[in-house]
Amino acid sequence: MPQQRQFNPYSENGGTILAIAGADFAVVAGDTRQSEGYSIQTRYAPKVFRLTDKAVLAVNGFAADGNILVKTVKQRLEWYRHAHAKDMPLRAIARLIQTILYAKRFFPYYVYNILGGIEEDGTGAVYSFDPVGSYEREACRAAGAAQALVQPFLDNQIYFKNQKPKPGQSHPTHLPLDHVLSLVIDSFTSATERHIEVGDGLEIYVVLARGHSAQGLSNIPGAQEISQTDEGERVFVVRRDLKKD
Amino acid sequence: MSIMELNGGSVIAMVGKDCVAIASDLRLGNQALSISSNFQKIFPVTDRIYIGLPGLASDVATLRERFRLRVNMYTIKEERELEPETFAHLVSSTLYEKRFSPYFVEPVVAGLSKLPTSTPESPKFKPFICGTDLIGCLNFAKDFIVCGTASEKLFGVAEGLWEPDLEPEDLFETISQTLLNAVDRDAFSGWGAVVHVLTPDKVITRTLRGRMD
């Protein structure tokens, strides 16, 4: 009898990530559950990482690949700092991630990435990637296990799809921070309710451009400031519980 | 090739305050090719019961006729109007009869059931919705039921938009927005939609255009 053996280098670790860009801020969020099949490996495995004082990266898919990718990106950013004595701008980080991903075109990192932060012109930005590096700048994006649940909700609430503005009025292109944060929290509680791979904890990173007050964060309890630049960009993280069942 | 995805289509039902709503898209496809933008999947059973049948189009037609027959037989024999709960069990047993060669349809029932305290002078009704899988396993949800190729998307949006005790017009807006935004992210559903809102004294039926692509 012929025998076959196979090594499967990939696995899928569940979870969901989400990012929304405002006029002068960006919000990047992810749940903290890590699972394999029907088993929960840990209830706290962060999927969102601060790269610089104005860039945050969310990584979802195969956790092992994700962690190595974040490690590589962080190392390349350190080299950039040593060479140029400044942080890499957001759009350059986006292109860097594309080349890192495409370098492994024929043995890809099995991850979906969403990069959020502040552009050089001070606007909030979100870049989303596929596993081989194709990317696009957007106002909002959900990825991961509950993408199908969250993205159409965001289409409706962020892009106002299928909604007609009042006569003589128009839909806002960017929403205020407090509104965005409540949409993020609602998205994750909804996804937790209906998807078994989403839950346990929620980590929301908020990147504020210079001059943006932390007003919208005031009614969110437990917002913690992580870093602040001399120019005035600030990064906050909000940690919340999600249902654990 | 999935038989449930051969013709495409989705149905959703929601409970409101003394009212229920049921809505579906209008697409009929053959895999990725769209054939019709006016394929009805929701049918009236009585004045106060509607059934949605997303799934294989030929089974939709067969089951519609089968349910019509069995409901007529019930009404003649019992000499009284069929209640939604009874109809749900009729649907379930009809599907389970074909346990090992099933109809490829996941029905959704929406209706108003008569309360025991109801009298002909002052009728009182309780909203009722229920869904089943293709072999008739009943699901009596208290909030909403979703079925069809866009079910995952419908779950996400409905969970975000739905709230208890919506008045008929607010329920109409909620179910319409839920359906439209969900089918816009589904390649197998869309091409217009139809919404029915059942209230104790009337049924509001509206056809929505939505994105026709």
Coordinates of C-alpha atoms in Angstrom, one line a residue:
Chain A
M1 CA 0.0 0.0 0.0
P2 CA 1.3 3.4 -0.9
Q3 CA 1.6 5.7 2.1
Q4 CA 1.3 9.4 2.1
R5 CA 2.5 11.9 4.7
Q6 CA 1.7 15.5 4.8
F7 CA 2.9 18.4 6.9
N8 CA 0.5 21.3 7.0
P9 CA 2.4 24.5 7.7
Y10 CA -0.7 26.6 8.2
S11 CA -3.5 26.9 10.8
E12 CA -6.3 29.4 11.4
N13 CA -6.5 31.1 14.8
G14 CA -9.9 32.9 14.6
G15 CA -10.5 36.4 16.0
T16 CA -11.5 39.6 14.2
I17 CA -9.9 43.0 13.7
L18 CA -11.4 46.3 12.7
A19 CA -10.1 49.8 11.9
I20 CA -11.8 53.1 11.2
A21 CA -10.2 56.4 10.1
G22 CA -11.5 59.8 11.3
A23 CA -10.6 63.2 10.0
D24 CA -7.6 63.5 12.4
F25 CA -7.6 60.2 14.2
A26 CA -7.6 56.5 13.6
V27 CA -9.1 53.7 15.7
V28 CA -7.7 50.1 15.4
A29 CA -9.3 47.3 17.3
G30 CA -9.1 43.6 17.7
D31 CA -10.5 40.9 20.1
T32 CA -8.0 38.9 22.2
R33 CA -9.3 35.4 21.8
Q34 CA -7.0 32.9 20.1
S35 CA -8.5 29.6 19.1
E36 CA -7.7 26.5 17.0
G37 CA -10.8 24.6 15.8
Y38 CA -13.2 24.5 18.7
S39 CA -10.5 25.0 21.4
I40 CA -9.5 28.2 23.0
Q41 CA -5.7 28.4 23.2
T42 CA -5.7 31.7 25.2
R43 CA -8.1 34.4 26.2
Y44 CA -5.5 37.1 25.9
A45 CA -3.4 37.1 22.7
P46 CA -3.1 40.7 21.4
K47 CA -3.6 41.2 17.7
V48 CA -3.1 44.9 17.6
F49 CA 0.4 46.4 17.9
R50 CA 1.8 49.9 18.2
L51 CA 4.5 50.3 15.6
T52 CA 5.5 54.0 15.9
D53 CA 4.0 57.0 17.8
K54 CA 1.5 57.3 14.9
A55 CA 1.1 53.9 13.4
V56 CA -0.7 50.8 14.7
L57 CA -0.9 47.4 13.0
A58 CA -3.6 44.8 13.5
V59 CA -2.8 41.2 12.3
N60 CA -5.3 38.4 11.9
G61 CA -5.2 34.9 10.6
F62 CA -2.4 32.4 11.4
A63 CA -1.1 33.7 14.7
A64 CA 2.5 32.3 14.2
D65 CA 2.9 34.1 10.9
G66 CA 1.3 37.2 12.3
N67 CA 3.8 37.4 15.2
I68 CA 6.8 36.9 12.9
L69 CA 5.4 39.5 10.5
V70 CA 5.0 42.1 13.3
K71 CA 8.5 41.3 14.6
T72 CA 10.0 41.8 11.1
V73 CA 8.1 45.1 10.5
K74 CA 9.2 46.4 13.9
Q75 CA 12.8 45.5 13.1
R76 CA 12.7 47.2 9.7
L77 CA 11.2 50.3 11.4
E78 CA 14.1 50.3 13.9
W79 CA 16.7 50.2 11.1
Y80 CA 14.9 53.1 9.5
R81 CA 15.1 55.1 12.7
H82 CA 18.8 54.4 12.9
A83 CA 19.4 55.4 9.3
H84 CA 17.2 58.5 9.2
A85 CA 16.8 59.6 12.8
K86 CA 13.0 59.8 12.5
D87 CA 10.0 57.5 12.4
M88 CA 8.9 56.0 9.1
P89 CA 5.8 57.8 7.7
L90 CA 2.5 55.8 7.6
R91 CA 2.3 55.5 3.8
A92 CA 5.9 54.3 3.7
I93 CA 5.1 51.6 6.4
A94 CA 2.2 50.5 4.2
R95 CA 4.5 50.1 1.2
L96 CA 7.0 48.3 3.4
I97 CA 4.4 45.8 4.6
Q98 CA 3.5 45.2 0.9
T99 CA 7.1 44.3 0.0
I100 CA 7.5 42.1 3.1
L101 CA 4.3 40.2 2.2
Y102 CA 5.0 39.9 -1.5
A103 CA 8.5 38.7 -0.8
K104 CA 6.8 35.5 0.4
R105 CA 4.4 35.4 -2.6
F106 CA 4.8 31.6 -3.1
F107 CA 4.8 30.7 0.7
P108 CA 2.7 33.5 2.1
Y109 CA 2.3 34.8 5.6
Y110 CA -1.3 33.6 6.1
V111 CA -2.5 36.9 7.6
Y112 CA -4.8 39.8 6.9
N113 CA -3.3 43.1 8.0
I114 CA -4.9 46.4 8.8
L115 CA -2.7 49.4 9.4
G116 CA -4.1 52.5 11.0
G117 CA -2.5 55.8 12.0
I118 CA -1.8 59.4 11.2
E119 CA -0.5 60.4 7.7
E120 CA 2.2 63.1 7.3
D121 CA -0.5 65.6 6.4
G122 CA -2.2 65.0 9.8
T123 CA -5.2 63.0 8.5
G124 CA -6.4 59.8 9.9
A125 CA -5.7 56.8 7.6
V126 CA -6.5 53.1 7.4
Y127 CA -4.6 50.7 5.0
S128 CA -5.9 47.1 4.5
F129 CA -3.9 44.3 3.0
D130 CA -4.5 40.8 1.6
P131 CA -2.0 38.0 2.5
V132 CA 0.3 38.7 -0.4
G133 CA 0.5 42.5 0.0
S134 CA -2.2 44.0 -2.2
Y135 CA -3.3 47.1 -0.3
E136 CA -5.6 50.0 -0.4
R137 CA -6.3 53.2 1.7
E138 CA -9.8 53.2 3.1
A139 CA -12.0 54.9 5.7
C140 CA -12.9 51.6 7.4
R141 CA -12.2 47.9 7.2
A142 CA -13.0 44.7 9.1
A143 CA -11.1 41.4 8.7
G144 CA -11.0 38.0 10.2
A145 CA -13.5 35.4 11.3
A146 CA -16.4 37.9 11.7
Q147 CA -15.6 40.0 8.7
A148 CA -18.9 38.9 7.1
L149 CA -20.8 40.0 10.2
V150 CA -19.1 43.4 10.8
Q151 CA -18.3 44.8 7.3
P152 CA -21.9 45.2 6.1
F153 CA -22.8 46.9 9.4
L154 CA -19.9 49.3 8.9
D155 CA -21.0 49.9 5.3
N156 CA -24.3 51.1 6.7
Q157 CA -23.1 53.0 9.7
I158 CA -19.8 54.5 8.4
Y159 CA -20.4 54.9 4.6
F160 CA -24.2 55.4 5.2
K161 CA -24.9 52.8 2.4
N162 CA -28.6 52.5 1.5
Q163 CA -29.4 55.6 3.5
K164 CA -30.6 58.8 1.9
P165 CA -29.6 62.1 3.5
K166 CA -32.3 64.6 4.5
P167 CA -33.1 67.0 1.6
G168 CA -30.5 69.7 1.4
Q169 CA -28.1 67.8 3.6
S170 CA -25.3 65.4 3.0
H171 CA -23.7 62.5 4.9
P172 CA -20.6 63.3 6.9
T173 CA -17.3 61.9 5.3
H174 CA -15.8 61.4 8.8
L175 CA -17.4 60.7 12.1
P176 CA -16.4 62.1 15.5
L177 CA -14.3 59.9 17.8
D178 CA -16.9 59.1 20.5
H179 CA -19.3 57.9 17.7
V180 CA -16.6 55.8 16.1
L181 CA -15.7 54.2 19.5
S182 CA -19.3 53.2 20.2
L183 CA -19.6 51.7 16.7
V184 CA -16.4 49.7 17.3
I185 CA -17.8 48.4 20.7
D186 CA -21.2 47.6 19.1
S187 CA -19.5 45.7 16.2
F188 CA -17.5 43.5 18.6
T189 CA -20.3 42.8 21.0
S190 CA -22.5 41.8 18.0
A191 CA -19.7 39.6 16.6
T192 CA -19.1 38.0 20.0
E193 CA -22.8 37.2 20.3
R194 CA -23.0 35.3 17.0
H195 CA -19.5 34.0 16.3
I196 CA -17.8 31.4 18.4
E197 CA -14.2 32.5 17.5
V198 CA -14.8 36.1 18.7
G199 CA -14.8 37.1 22.4
D200 CA -12.9 37.3 25.7
G201 CA -11.4 40.7 25.4
L202 CA -11.3 43.8 23.2
E203 CA -8.3 46.1 22.6
I204 CA -9.0 49.4 21.0
Y205 CA -6.0 51.6 20.0
V206 CA -6.7 55.2 19.3
V207 CA -4.2 57.4 17.5
L208 CA -4.9 61.1 17.8
A209 CA -3.2 63.7 15.4
R210 CA -1.6 66.8 16.9
G211 CA -4.2 69.2 18.3
H212 CA -6.9 66.6 18.6
S213 CA -8.2 66.7 22.2
A214 CA -8.9 63.4 24.0
Q215 CA -12.5 64.6 24.4
G216 CA -14.2 61.6 22.8
L217 CA -12.3 59.2 25.1
S218 CA -13.7 60.9 28.3
N219 CA -16.9 58.8 28.4
I220 CA -15.0 55.6 27.8
P221 CA -13.7 54.3 31.1
G222 CA -10.2 52.9 31.4
A223 CA -8.5 54.6 28.4
Q224 CA -4.8 54.5 29.0
E225 CA -2.3 56.7 27.3
I226 CA 0.6 54.7 25.8
S227 CA 2.8 57.3 24.1
Q228 CA 3.0 61.0 23.1
T229 CA 5.3 62.7 20.7
D230 CA 6.9 66.2 21.1
E231 CA 4.8 67.3 18.1
G232 CA 1.6 66.2 19.9
E233 CA 0.5 62.9 18.4
R234 CA -0.9 60.6 21.1
V235 CA -1.7 56.9 21.3
F236 CA -4.3 55.5 23.7
V237 CA -5.4 52.0 24.3
V238 CA -8.9 51.0 25.7
R239 CA -9.2 47.5 27.1
R240 CA -12.7 46.0 27.6
D241 CA -14.2 42.7 28.4
L242 CA -16.2 40.7 25.9
K243 CA -18.3 37.6 26.7
K244 CA -16.2 34.6 27.4
D245 CA -18.7 31.9 26.2
Chain B
M1 CA -21.1 23.1 -6.0
S2 CA -23.5 23.8 -3.2
I3 CA -27.2 23.3 -3.9
M4 CA -28.2 26.0 -1.5
E5 CA -26.1 28.4 -3.5
L6 CA -27.3 27.3 -6.9
N7 CA -30.2 29.8 -7.1
G8 CA -29.1 32.2 -4.3
G9 CA -31.4 34.3 -2.2
S10 CA -32.0 35.3 1.4
V11 CA -34.9 35.8 3.9
I12 CA -35.1 37.6 7.2
A13 CA -37.9 37.9 9.8
M14 CA -38.0 40.3 12.8
V15 CA -40.3 40.8 15.8
G16 CA -41.6 44.2 16.7
K17 CA -44.2 45.6 19.2
D18 CA -47.4 43.8 18.3
C19 CA -46.1 43.3 14.7
V20 CA -43.7 41.2 12.7
A21 CA -41.8 41.8 9.5
I22 CA -40.5 39.4 6.9
A23 CA -38.4 40.4 4.0
S24 CA -36.4 38.8 1.1
D25 CA -34.3 39.7 -1.9
L26 CA -35.7 39.1 -5.4
R27 CA -32.8 37.4 -7.2
L28 CA -33.0 34.1 -9.0
G29 CA -29.7 33.0 -10.3
N30 CA -27.9 30.0 -11.9
Q31 CA -24.7 30.0 -9.9
A32 CA -23.0 33.3 -10.8
L33 CA -25.4 34.2 -13.6
S34 CA -28.5 36.2 -12.6
I35 CA -31.7 35.1 -14.3
S36 CA -34.5 37.1 -12.7
S37 CA -34.9 40.2 -10.5
N38 CA -38.5 39.4 -9.7
F39 CA -38.4 36.0 -8.1
Q40 CA -40.7 35.9 -5.1
K41 CA -39.6 33.8 -2.1
I42 CA -42.2 34.9 0.4
F43 CA -45.8 33.7 0.2
P44 CA -48.9 34.5 2.2
V45 CA -50.3 31.4 4.0
T46 CA -53.3 33.0 5.8
D47 CA -54.1 36.7 6.4
R48 CA -51.8 36.6 9.4
I49 CA -49.1 34.1 8.3
Y50 CA -46.3 34.6 5.8
I51 CA -43.6 32.0 4.8
G52 CA -40.2 32.7 3.3
L53 CA -38.5 30.0 1.4
P54 CA -34.9 30.6 0.5
G55 CA -33.0 27.8 -1.2
L56 CA -33.4 25.7 -4.4
A57 CA -35.9 27.4 -6.6
S58 CA -37.6 24.2 -7.8
D59 CA -38.2 23.2 -4.2
V60 CA -39.5 26.6 -3.4
A61 CA -42.2 26.1 -6.0
T62 CA -42.9 22.5 -4.9
L63 CA -43.1 23.4 -1.2
R64 CA -45.3 26.4 -1.8
E65 CA -47.9 24.1 -3.4
R66 CA -47.4 21.4 -0.8
F67 CA -48.0 23.9 2.0
R68 CA -51.0 25.3 0.2
L69 CA -52.5 21.8 0.0
R70 CA -51.9 20.9 3.6
V71 CA -53.1 24.3 5.0
N72 CA -56.3 23.9 3.0
M73 CA -56.8 20.4 4.2
Y74 CA -56.3 21.6 7.8
T75 CA -58.8 24.5 7.5
I76 CA -61.5 22.3 5.9
K77 CA -61.1 19.5 8.5
E78 CA -60.8 21.7 11.5
E79 CA -63.2 24.4 10.4
R80 CA -61.0 27.1 12.0
E81 CA -58.2 29.4 11.0
L82 CA -54.6 28.0 11.2
E83 CA -52.4 29.5 13.9
P84 CA -48.7 30.3 13.2
E85 CA -47.4 27.9 15.8
T86 CA -49.4 25.1 14.2
F87 CA -48.2 26.0 10.8
A88 CA -44.6 26.0 12.0
H89 CA -45.0 22.4 13.1
L90 CA -46.7 21.5 9.8
V91 CA -43.7 22.9 8.0
S92 CA -41.4 21.0 10.3
S93 CA -43.1 17.6 9.7
T94 CA -43.4 18.2 6.0
L95 CA -39.7 18.7 5.8
Y96 CA -38.8 15.8 8.1
E97 CA -40.8 13.4 6.0
K98 CA -38.0 13.9 3.5
R99 CA -35.3 13.3 6.1
F100 CA -33.0 11.4 3.8
S101 CA -33.7 13.2 0.5
P102 CA -34.5 16.7 1.8
Y103 CA -36.0 19.7 0.1
F104 CA -33.1 22.2 -0.2
V105 CA -35.0 25.0 1.5
E106 CA -34.7 26.7 4.9
P107 CA -38.1 28.1 5.6
V108 CA -38.9 31.2 7.8
V109 CA -42.3 31.7 9.2
A110 CA -43.6 35.0 10.4
G111 CA -47.1 35.6 11.8
L112 CA -49.4 37.0 14.4
S113 CA -51.0 34.4 16.7
K114 CA -54.3 34.9 18.4
L115 CA -54.1 35.2 22.2
P116 CA -56.4 33.1 24.3
T117 CA -57.9 36.3 25.8
S118 CA -58.8 37.5 22.2
T119 CA -62.4 37.9 21.4
P120 CA -64.1 38.7 18.0
E121 CA -64.9 42.2 19.4
S122 CA -61.4 43.0 20.6
P123 CA -58.9 40.7 18.9
K124 CA -55.5 40.4 20.5
F125 CA -52.3 39.1 18.8
K126 CA -48.8 38.0 19.7
P127 CA -46.0 38.3 17.2
F128 CA -44.5 35.0 16.2
I129 CA -41.4 34.1 14.1
C130 CA -39.6 30.9 13.6
G131 CA -37.1 29.3 11.3
T132 CA -36.1 25.7 10.4
D133 CA -33.2 24.0 8.8
L134 CA -33.7 22.0 5.6
I135 CA -34.9 18.9 7.5
G136 CA -37.3 20.8 9.7
C137 CA -35.5 21.5 13.0
L138 CA -37.5 24.4 14.5
N139 CA -35.9 27.5 15.8
F140 CA -38.2 29.7 17.8
A141 CA -36.2 32.9 18.1
K142 CA -37.5 35.9 20.1
D143 CA -35.7 38.5 18.1
F144 CA -35.0 37.7 14.5
I145 CA -34.5 34.8 12.1
V146 CA -32.1 34.9 9.1
C147 CA -31.7 32.3 6.3
G148 CA -30.2 31.9 2.9
T149 CA -26.8 32.7 1.2
A150 CA -26.4 36.0 3.0
S151 CA -27.3 34.6 6.4
E152 CA -23.9 35.4 8.0
K153 CA -24.0 39.0 6.9
L154 CA -27.7 39.3 8.0
F155 CA -26.7 38.0 11.5
G156 CA -24.1 40.7 11.8
V157 CA -26.2 43.6 10.7
A158 CA -29.4 42.5 12.5
E159 CA -27.5 42.0 15.7
G160 CA -26.3 45.6 15.4
L161 CA -29.5 47.3 14.3
W162 CA -32.4 45.3 15.9
E163 CA -33.9 46.4 19.2
P164 CA -37.0 45.2 21.1
D165 CA -40.5 46.6 20.8
L166 CA -40.1 48.5 17.5
E167 CA -43.2 50.1 16.1
P168 CA -44.3 49.0 12.6
E169 CA -42.7 51.9 10.7
D170 CA -39.4 51.6 12.7
L171 CA -39.4 47.8 12.2
F172 CA -39.8 48.3 8.5
E173 CA -36.8 50.6 8.4
T174 CA -34.7 48.2 10.5
I175 CA -35.5 45.1 8.5
S176 CA -35.0 46.9 5.2
Q177 CA -31.6 48.4 6.2
T178 CA -30.5 45.0 7.5
L179 CA -31.5 43.2 4.4
L180 CA -30.2 45.7 1.9
N181 CA -26.8 46.1 3.5
A182 CA -26.4 42.4 4.0
V183 CA -27.3 41.4 0.4
D184 CA -25.0 44.2 -1.0
R185 CA -22.1 42.1 0.5
D186 CA -23.4 38.8 -0.9
A187 CA -22.9 37.9 -4.6
F188 CA -25.8 35.4 -4.6
S189 CA -28.5 37.7 -3.1
G190 CA -29.8 41.1 -4.1
W191 CA -31.4 42.5 -7.2
G192 CA -34.2 44.2 -5.3
A193 CA -36.1 43.3 -2.2
V194 CA -39.6 42.9 -0.8
V195 CA -40.7 43.7 2.7
H196 CA -44.0 42.7 4.5
V197 CA -44.9 44.1 7.8
L198 CA -47.8 42.3 9.6
T199 CA -49.9 44.4 12.0
P200 CA -53.2 43.3 13.7
D201 CA -55.3 45.3 11.2
K202 CA -53.2 45.4 8.0
V203 CA -50.2 44.0 6.1
I204 CA -47.8 46.6 4.6
T205 CA -46.0 45.3 1.6
R206 CA -43.3 47.4 -0.1
T207 CA -40.9 46.5 -2.9
L208 CA -37.4 48.1 -2.6
R209 CA -35.0 48.6 -5.5
G210 CA -31.6 48.7 -3.7
R211 CA -28.4 48.2 -5.7
M212 CA -29.3 46.4 -8.9
D213 CA -25.8 44.9 -9.5

